[in-house]
Short mmCIF file of C-alpha atoms in Angstrom, two decimals:
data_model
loop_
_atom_site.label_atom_id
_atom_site.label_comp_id
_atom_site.label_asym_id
_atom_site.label_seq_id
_atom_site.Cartn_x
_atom_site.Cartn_y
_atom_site.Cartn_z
CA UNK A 864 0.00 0.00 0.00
CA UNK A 865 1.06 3.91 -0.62
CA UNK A 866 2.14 5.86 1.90
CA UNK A 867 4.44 8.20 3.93
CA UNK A 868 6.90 6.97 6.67
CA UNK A 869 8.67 9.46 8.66
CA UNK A 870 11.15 8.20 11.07
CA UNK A 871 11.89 7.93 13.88
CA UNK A 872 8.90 8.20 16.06
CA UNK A 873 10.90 9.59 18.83
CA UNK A 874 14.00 11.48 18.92
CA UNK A 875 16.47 12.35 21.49
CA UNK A 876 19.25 15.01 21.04
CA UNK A 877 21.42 16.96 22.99
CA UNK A 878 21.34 20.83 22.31
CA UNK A 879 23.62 21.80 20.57
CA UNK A 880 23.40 18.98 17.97
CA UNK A 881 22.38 18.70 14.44
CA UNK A 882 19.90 15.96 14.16
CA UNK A 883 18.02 14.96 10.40
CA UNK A 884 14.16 13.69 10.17
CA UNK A 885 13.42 11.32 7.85
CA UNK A 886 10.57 11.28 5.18
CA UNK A 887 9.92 9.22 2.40
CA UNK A 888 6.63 8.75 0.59
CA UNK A 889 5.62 5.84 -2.05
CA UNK A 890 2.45 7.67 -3.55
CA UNK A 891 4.08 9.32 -6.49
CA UNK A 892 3.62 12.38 -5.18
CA UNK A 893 5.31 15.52 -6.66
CA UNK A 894 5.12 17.56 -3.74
CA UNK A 895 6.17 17.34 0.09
CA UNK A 896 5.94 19.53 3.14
CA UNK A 897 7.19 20.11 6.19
CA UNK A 898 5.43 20.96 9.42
CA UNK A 899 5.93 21.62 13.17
CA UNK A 900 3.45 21.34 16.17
CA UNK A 901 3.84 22.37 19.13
CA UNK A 902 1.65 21.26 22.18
CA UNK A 903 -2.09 22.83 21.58
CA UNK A 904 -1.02 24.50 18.50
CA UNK A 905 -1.68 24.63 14.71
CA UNK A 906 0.49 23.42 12.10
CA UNK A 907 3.01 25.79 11.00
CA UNK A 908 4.93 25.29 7.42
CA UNK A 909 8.80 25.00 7.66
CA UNK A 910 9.49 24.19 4.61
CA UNK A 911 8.08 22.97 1.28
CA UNK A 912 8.99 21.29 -2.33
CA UNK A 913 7.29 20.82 -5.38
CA UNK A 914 9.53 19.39 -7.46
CA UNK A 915 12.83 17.25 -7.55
CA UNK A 916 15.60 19.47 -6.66
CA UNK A 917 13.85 22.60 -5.38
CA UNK A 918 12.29 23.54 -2.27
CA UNK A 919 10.85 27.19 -0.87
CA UNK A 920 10.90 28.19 3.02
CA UNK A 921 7.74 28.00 4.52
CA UNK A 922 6.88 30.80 7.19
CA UNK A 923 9.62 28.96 10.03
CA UNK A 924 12.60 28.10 8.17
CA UNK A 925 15.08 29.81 10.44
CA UNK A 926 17.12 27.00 12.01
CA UNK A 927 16.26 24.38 9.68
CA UNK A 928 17.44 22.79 6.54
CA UNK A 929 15.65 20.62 3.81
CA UNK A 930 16.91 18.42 1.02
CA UNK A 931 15.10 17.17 -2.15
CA UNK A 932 17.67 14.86 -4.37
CA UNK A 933 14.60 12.33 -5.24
CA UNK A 934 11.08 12.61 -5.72
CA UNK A 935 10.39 10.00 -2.77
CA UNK A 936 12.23 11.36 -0.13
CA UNK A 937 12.60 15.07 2.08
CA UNK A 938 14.72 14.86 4.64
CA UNK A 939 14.43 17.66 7.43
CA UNK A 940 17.92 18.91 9.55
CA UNK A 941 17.45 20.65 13.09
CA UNK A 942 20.31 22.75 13.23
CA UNK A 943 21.64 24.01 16.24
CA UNK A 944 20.53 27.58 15.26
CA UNK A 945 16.91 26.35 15.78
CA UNK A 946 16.28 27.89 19.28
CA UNK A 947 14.03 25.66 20.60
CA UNK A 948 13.73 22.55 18.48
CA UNK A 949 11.43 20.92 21.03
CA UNK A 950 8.22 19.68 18.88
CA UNK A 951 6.37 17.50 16.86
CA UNK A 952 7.07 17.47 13.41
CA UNK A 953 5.05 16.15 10.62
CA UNK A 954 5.86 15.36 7.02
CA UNK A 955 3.07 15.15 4.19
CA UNK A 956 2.77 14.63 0.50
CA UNK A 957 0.55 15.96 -2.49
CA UNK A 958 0.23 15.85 -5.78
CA UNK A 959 1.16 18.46 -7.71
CA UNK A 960 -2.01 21.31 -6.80
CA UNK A 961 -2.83 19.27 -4.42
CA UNK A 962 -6.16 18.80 -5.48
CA UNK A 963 -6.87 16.11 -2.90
CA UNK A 964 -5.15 17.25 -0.28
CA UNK A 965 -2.12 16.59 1.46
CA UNK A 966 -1.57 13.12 2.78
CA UNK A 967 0.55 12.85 6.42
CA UNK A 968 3.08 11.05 7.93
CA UNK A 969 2.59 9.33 11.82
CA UNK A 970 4.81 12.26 12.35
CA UNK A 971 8.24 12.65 14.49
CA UNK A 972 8.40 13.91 18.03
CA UNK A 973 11.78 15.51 18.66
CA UNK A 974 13.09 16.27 22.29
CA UNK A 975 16.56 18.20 23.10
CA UNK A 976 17.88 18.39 26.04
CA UNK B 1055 1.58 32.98 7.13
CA UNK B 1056 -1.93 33.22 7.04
CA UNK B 1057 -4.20 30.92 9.35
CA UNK B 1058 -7.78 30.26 9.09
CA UNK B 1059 -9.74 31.19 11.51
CA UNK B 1060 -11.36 27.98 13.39
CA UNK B 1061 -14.16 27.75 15.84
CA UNK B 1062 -14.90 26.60 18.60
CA UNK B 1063 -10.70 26.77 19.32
CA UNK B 1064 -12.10 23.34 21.83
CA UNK B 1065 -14.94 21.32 22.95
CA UNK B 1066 -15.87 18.82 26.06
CA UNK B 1067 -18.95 17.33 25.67
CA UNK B 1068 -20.91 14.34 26.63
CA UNK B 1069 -20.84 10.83 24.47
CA UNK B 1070 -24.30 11.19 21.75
CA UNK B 1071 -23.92 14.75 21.46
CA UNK B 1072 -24.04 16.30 18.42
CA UNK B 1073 -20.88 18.74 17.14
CA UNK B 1074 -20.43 21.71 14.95
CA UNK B 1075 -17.33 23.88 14.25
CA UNK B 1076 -16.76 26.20 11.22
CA UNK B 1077 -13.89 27.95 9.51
CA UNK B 1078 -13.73 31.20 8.06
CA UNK B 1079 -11.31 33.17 5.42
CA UNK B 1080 -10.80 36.19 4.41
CA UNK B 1081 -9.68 34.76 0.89
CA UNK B 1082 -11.68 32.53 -1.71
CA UNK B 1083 -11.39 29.16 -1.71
CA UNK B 1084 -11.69 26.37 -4.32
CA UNK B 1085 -11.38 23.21 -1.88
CA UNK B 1086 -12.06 22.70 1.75
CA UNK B 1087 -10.98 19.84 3.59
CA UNK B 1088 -11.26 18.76 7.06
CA UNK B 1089 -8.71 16.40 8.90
CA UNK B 1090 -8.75 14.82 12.36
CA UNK B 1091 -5.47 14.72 14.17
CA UNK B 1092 -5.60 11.81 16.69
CA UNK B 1093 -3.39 12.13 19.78
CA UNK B 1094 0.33 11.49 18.37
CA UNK B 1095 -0.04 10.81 14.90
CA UNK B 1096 -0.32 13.31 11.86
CA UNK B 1097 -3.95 13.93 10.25
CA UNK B 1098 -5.88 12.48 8.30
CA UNK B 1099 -8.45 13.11 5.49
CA UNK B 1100 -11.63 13.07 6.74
CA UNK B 1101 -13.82 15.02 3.93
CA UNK B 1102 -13.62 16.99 0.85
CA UNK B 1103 -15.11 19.83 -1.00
CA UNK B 1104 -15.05 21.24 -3.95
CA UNK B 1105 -17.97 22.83 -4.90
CA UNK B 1106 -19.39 25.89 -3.18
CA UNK B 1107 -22.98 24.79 -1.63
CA UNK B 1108 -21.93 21.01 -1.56
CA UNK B 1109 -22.82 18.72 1.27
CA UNK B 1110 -20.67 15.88 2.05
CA UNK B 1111 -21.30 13.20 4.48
CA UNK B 1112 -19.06 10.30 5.26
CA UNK B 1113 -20.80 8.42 8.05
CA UNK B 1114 -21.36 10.43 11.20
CA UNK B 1115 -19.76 13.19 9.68
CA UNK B 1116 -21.30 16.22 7.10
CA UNK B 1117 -19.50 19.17 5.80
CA UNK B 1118 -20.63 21.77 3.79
CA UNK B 1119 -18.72 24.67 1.34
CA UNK B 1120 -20.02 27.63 2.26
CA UNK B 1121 -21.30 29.74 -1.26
CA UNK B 1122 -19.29 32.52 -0.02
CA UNK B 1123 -16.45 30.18 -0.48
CA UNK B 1124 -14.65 31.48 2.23
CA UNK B 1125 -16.03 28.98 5.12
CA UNK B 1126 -17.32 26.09 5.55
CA UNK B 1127 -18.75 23.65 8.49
CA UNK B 1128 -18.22 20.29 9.98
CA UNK B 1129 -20.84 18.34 12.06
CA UNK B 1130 -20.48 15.15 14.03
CA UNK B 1131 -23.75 13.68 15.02
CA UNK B 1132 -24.04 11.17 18.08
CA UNK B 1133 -20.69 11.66 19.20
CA UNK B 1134 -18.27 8.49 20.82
CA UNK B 1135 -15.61 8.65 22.73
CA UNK B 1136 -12.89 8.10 19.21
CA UNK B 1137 -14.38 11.34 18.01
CA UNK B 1138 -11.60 12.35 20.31
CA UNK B 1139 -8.64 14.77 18.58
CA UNK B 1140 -8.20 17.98 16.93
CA UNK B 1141 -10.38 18.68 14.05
CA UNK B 1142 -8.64 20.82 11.11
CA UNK B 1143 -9.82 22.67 8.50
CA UNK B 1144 -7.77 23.36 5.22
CA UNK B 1145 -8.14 25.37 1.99
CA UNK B 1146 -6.88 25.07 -1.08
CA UNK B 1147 -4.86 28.51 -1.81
CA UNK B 1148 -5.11 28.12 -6.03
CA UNK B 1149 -2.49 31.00 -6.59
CA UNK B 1150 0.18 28.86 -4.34
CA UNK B 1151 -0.93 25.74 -5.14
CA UNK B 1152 -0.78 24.61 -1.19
CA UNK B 1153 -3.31 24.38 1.47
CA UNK B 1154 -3.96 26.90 4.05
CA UNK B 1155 -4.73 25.03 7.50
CA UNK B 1156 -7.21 26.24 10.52
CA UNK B 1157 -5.84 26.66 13.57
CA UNK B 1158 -7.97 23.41 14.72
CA UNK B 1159 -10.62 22.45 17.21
CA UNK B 1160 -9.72 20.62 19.75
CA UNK B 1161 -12.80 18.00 20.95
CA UNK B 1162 -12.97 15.81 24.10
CA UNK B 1163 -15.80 13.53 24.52
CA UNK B 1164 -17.15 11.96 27.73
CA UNK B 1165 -18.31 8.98 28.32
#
């Protein structure tokens, strides 16, 4: 079945430390996004792509980094300029327009200490 | 970034109640969509509209495109206790070609 995995569920990183999210979807989706949560919050966009080998900043980017080398696959960095990486941080997927949506990963929760 | 504005921002009510929350914009939409975020995991689709004045129902659930097409509504009749979650709302931004998300409604159910 299609899908989106992002991995790994939880995360544990020192401050201070660089630390990459995983995301790779199977849908044939042109499109990805990146997301972050915090605790009784909305979804805010970090970071988006809509085609191999480009990406845009979303209205967060500062202290975070994005890749997009293959269509399947959007890895997100934490950098240590990201003052308080703390937060739940979901991946999705869409076609291109997304027409129908966006379709989520389970989502990674990321904890520095 | 703009946010849509989402209402009620949360919700505790008893198990077999019935549920409504809307979203407003300032800016047309083509699409609305609602998701449901359960505790820990990312959301998921629950309806979608793309015609303004259509009705959608999938089960317990109905959702309507406002003809202003800048809100639209989401009802949950008879309410259980895994109606539990936040409840987003999302349009379709046509210019940007990405979705524009509620700030979500957050429902608890009793049993």
């Amino acid at each position: 079945d299609g899908g989106i995995t992002q991995s790994p569920k939880y995360l544990f990183r020192k401050e201070g430390q660089n630390v990459t999210l995983s995301c790779e979807q199977n849908l044939n989706h042109d499109a990805m996004y990146w997301y972050r949560q915090d605790p009784g919050q909305g979804l805010r966009l970090i970071y988006y792509s809509q085609i191999v080998n480009d990406f845009q900043k979303g209205d967060i980017a500062e202290g975070y980094s994005v890749s997009r080398e293959k269509k399947e696959s959007f890895p997100l960095t934490v950098t240590s300029a990201q003052k308080n990486p703390t937060a739940f941080y979901l991946c999705a997927s869409s076609s291109q327009g997304a027409t129908r949506g966006y379709t989520f990963g389970s989502g990674t929760r990321l904890t520095v200490v | 970034g703009q946010q849509l504005n989402q209402s009620p921002q949360s919700m505790f009510i008893q198990e077999g109640e019935d549920v409504s929350m809307n979203c407003t914009s300032s800016s047309i939409f083509n699409t609305w969509l609602w998701y449901k975020q359960d505790p820990g995991e990312g959301p998921v689709l629950l309806i979608a509209l793309y015609k303004a004045g259509e009705l959608t129902s999938n089960g317990r659930l109905t959702a309507q495109f406002g003809i202003t097409r800048k809100d639209s509504f989401l009802n949950i009749s008879a309410s259980i206790p895994s109606d539990v979650g936040i409840y987003f709302c999302a349009g379709r931004d046509t210019g940007f070609q990405k979705l524009v998300f509620g700030t979500g409604t957050r429902l608890l159910v009793s049993p």
